[in-house]
Coordinates of C-alpha atoms in Angstrom, one line a residue:
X1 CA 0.7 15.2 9.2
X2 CA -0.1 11.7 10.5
X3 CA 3.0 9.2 9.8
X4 CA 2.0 5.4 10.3
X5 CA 4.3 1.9 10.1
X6 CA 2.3 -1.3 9.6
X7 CA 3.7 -4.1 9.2
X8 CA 2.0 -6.2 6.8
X9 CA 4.0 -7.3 3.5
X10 CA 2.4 -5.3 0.8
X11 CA 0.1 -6.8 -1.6
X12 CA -0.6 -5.6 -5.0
X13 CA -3.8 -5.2 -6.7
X14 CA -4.7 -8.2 -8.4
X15 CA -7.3 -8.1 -11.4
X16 CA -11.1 -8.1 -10.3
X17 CA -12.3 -11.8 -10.5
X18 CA -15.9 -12.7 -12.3
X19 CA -18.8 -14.3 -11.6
X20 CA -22.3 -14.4 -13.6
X21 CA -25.0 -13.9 -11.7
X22 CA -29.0 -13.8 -12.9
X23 CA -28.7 -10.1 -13.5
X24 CA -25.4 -9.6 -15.0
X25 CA -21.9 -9.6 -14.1
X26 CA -20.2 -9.4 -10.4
X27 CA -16.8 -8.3 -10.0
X28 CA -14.8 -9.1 -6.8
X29 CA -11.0 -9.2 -5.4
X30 CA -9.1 -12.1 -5.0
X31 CA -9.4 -13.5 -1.5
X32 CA -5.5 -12.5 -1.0
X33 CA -6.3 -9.0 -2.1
X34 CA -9.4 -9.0 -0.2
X35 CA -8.1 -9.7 3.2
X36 CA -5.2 -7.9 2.7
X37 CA -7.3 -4.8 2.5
X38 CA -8.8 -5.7 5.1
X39 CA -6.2 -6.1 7.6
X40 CA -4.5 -3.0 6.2
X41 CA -7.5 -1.4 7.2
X42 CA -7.5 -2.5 10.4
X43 CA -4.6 -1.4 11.5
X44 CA -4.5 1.4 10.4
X45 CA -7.9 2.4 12.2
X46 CA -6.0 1.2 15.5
X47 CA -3.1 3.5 14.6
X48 CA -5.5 6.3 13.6
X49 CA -8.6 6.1 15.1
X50 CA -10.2 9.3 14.1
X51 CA -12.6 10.7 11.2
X52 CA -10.9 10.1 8.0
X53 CA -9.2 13.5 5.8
X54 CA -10.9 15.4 3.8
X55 CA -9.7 17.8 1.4
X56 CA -7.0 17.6 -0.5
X57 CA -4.3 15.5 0.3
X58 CA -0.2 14.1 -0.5
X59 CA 0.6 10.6 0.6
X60 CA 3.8 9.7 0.7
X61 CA 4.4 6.1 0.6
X62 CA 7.3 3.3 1.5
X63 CA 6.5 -0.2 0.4
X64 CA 9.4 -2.5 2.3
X65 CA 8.4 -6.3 0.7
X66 CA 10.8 -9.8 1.9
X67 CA 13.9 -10.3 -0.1
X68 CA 13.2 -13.5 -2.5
X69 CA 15.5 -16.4 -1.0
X70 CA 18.8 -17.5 -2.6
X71 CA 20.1 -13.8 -2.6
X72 CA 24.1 -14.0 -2.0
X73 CA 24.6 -12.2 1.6
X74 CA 26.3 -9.3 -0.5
X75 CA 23.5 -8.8 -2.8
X76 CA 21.5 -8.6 0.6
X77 CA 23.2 -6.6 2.2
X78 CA 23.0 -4.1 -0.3
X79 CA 19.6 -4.2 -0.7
X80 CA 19.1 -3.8 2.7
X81 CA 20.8 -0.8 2.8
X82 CA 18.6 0.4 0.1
X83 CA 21.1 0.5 -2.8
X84 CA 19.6 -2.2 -4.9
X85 CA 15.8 -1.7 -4.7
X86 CA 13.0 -3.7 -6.7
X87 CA 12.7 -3.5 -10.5
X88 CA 10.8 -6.9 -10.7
X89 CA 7.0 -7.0 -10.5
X90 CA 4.8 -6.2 -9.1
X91 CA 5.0 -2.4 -10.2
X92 CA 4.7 0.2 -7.4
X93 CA 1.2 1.1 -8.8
X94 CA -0.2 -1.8 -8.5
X95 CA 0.8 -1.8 -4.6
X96 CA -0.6 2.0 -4.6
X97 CA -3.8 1.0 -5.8
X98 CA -4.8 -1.6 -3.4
X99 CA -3.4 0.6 -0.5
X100 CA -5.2 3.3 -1.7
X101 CA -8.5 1.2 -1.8
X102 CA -7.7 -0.2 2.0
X103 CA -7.7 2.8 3.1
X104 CA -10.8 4.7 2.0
X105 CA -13.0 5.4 4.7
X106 CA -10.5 4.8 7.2
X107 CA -7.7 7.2 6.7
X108 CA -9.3 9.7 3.5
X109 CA -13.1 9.9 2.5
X110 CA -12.0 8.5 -0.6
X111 CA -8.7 8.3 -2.5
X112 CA -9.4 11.0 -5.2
X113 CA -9.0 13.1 -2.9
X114 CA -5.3 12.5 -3.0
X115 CA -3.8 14.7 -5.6
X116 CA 0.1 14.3 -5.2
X117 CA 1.6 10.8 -4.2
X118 CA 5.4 9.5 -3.9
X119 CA 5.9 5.9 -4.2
X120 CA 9.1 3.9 -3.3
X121 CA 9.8 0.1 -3.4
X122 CA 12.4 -1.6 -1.3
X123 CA 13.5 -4.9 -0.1
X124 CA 13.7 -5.5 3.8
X125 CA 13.9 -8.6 6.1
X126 CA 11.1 -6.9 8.1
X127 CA 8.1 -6.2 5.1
X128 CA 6.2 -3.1 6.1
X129 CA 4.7 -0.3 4.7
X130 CA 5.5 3.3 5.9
X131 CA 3.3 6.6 5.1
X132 CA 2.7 9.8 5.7
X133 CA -0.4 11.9 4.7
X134 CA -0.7 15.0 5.2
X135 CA -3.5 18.1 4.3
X136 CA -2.3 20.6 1.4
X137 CA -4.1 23.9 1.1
X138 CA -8.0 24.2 1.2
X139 CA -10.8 23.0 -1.2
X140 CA -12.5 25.2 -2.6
X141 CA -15.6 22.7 -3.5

């Protein structure tokens, strides 16, 4: 089981961008997305600097993003305790997805190889994002 902490305030995955080119349409990520992904990346290859997974694989995953300002300190402290937790967006998978994206290549061989997933959202005065992945069973392919 590998268990990482990077902290990096989660982004979520933004919708693709266009462009027209000569030969049709380009699709392309939002520069915040875009280097978000690739930092994530990047420190996650420091943290784990070995082949990435294969196989199949459960990620459980712990998105910790900054508590918006003007919160009362008891409204805070209860979210830091975990109590209150995020209903607001962005959704949980819309954080997943551009995680999961980061991380191809680097952690998995690709993220359909991921076939069972928790997600949880929570405020913290320290943004992070804590996971653990870990190999279930064998493939068969």
């Amino acid at each position: 089981m590998i268990k990482i902490t990077i902290p990096i305030e989660p982004i979520e995955q933004a919708r693709p961008r266009a462009v027209i080119m000569r030969r049709g349409v380009r699709l392309y990520d939002p520069v915040k997305v875009r280097n978000y992904k690739s930092e994530l990346a990047l420190r996650a290859r420091k943290k784990y600097p070995v082949e990435p997974l294969d196989g199949q694989l459960s990620v459980k995953v712990k998105f910790y993003r900054r508590n918006q300002k003007g919160v009362s300190k008891k409204r805070l402290k209860l979210r830091e305790e975990g109590r209150i937790r995020p209903t607001k967006k962005p959704d949980a998978s819309n954080y997943l997805k551009s995680f999961e994206d980061a991380l191809n290549g680097v952690l998995w061989k690709d993220d359909a190889m991921i076939v069972h997933e928790e997600i949880d959202k929570y405020y913290s005065e320290f943004p992070r994002i804590e996971f653990e992945v870990e190999k279930i069973g064998e493939s068969l392919d």
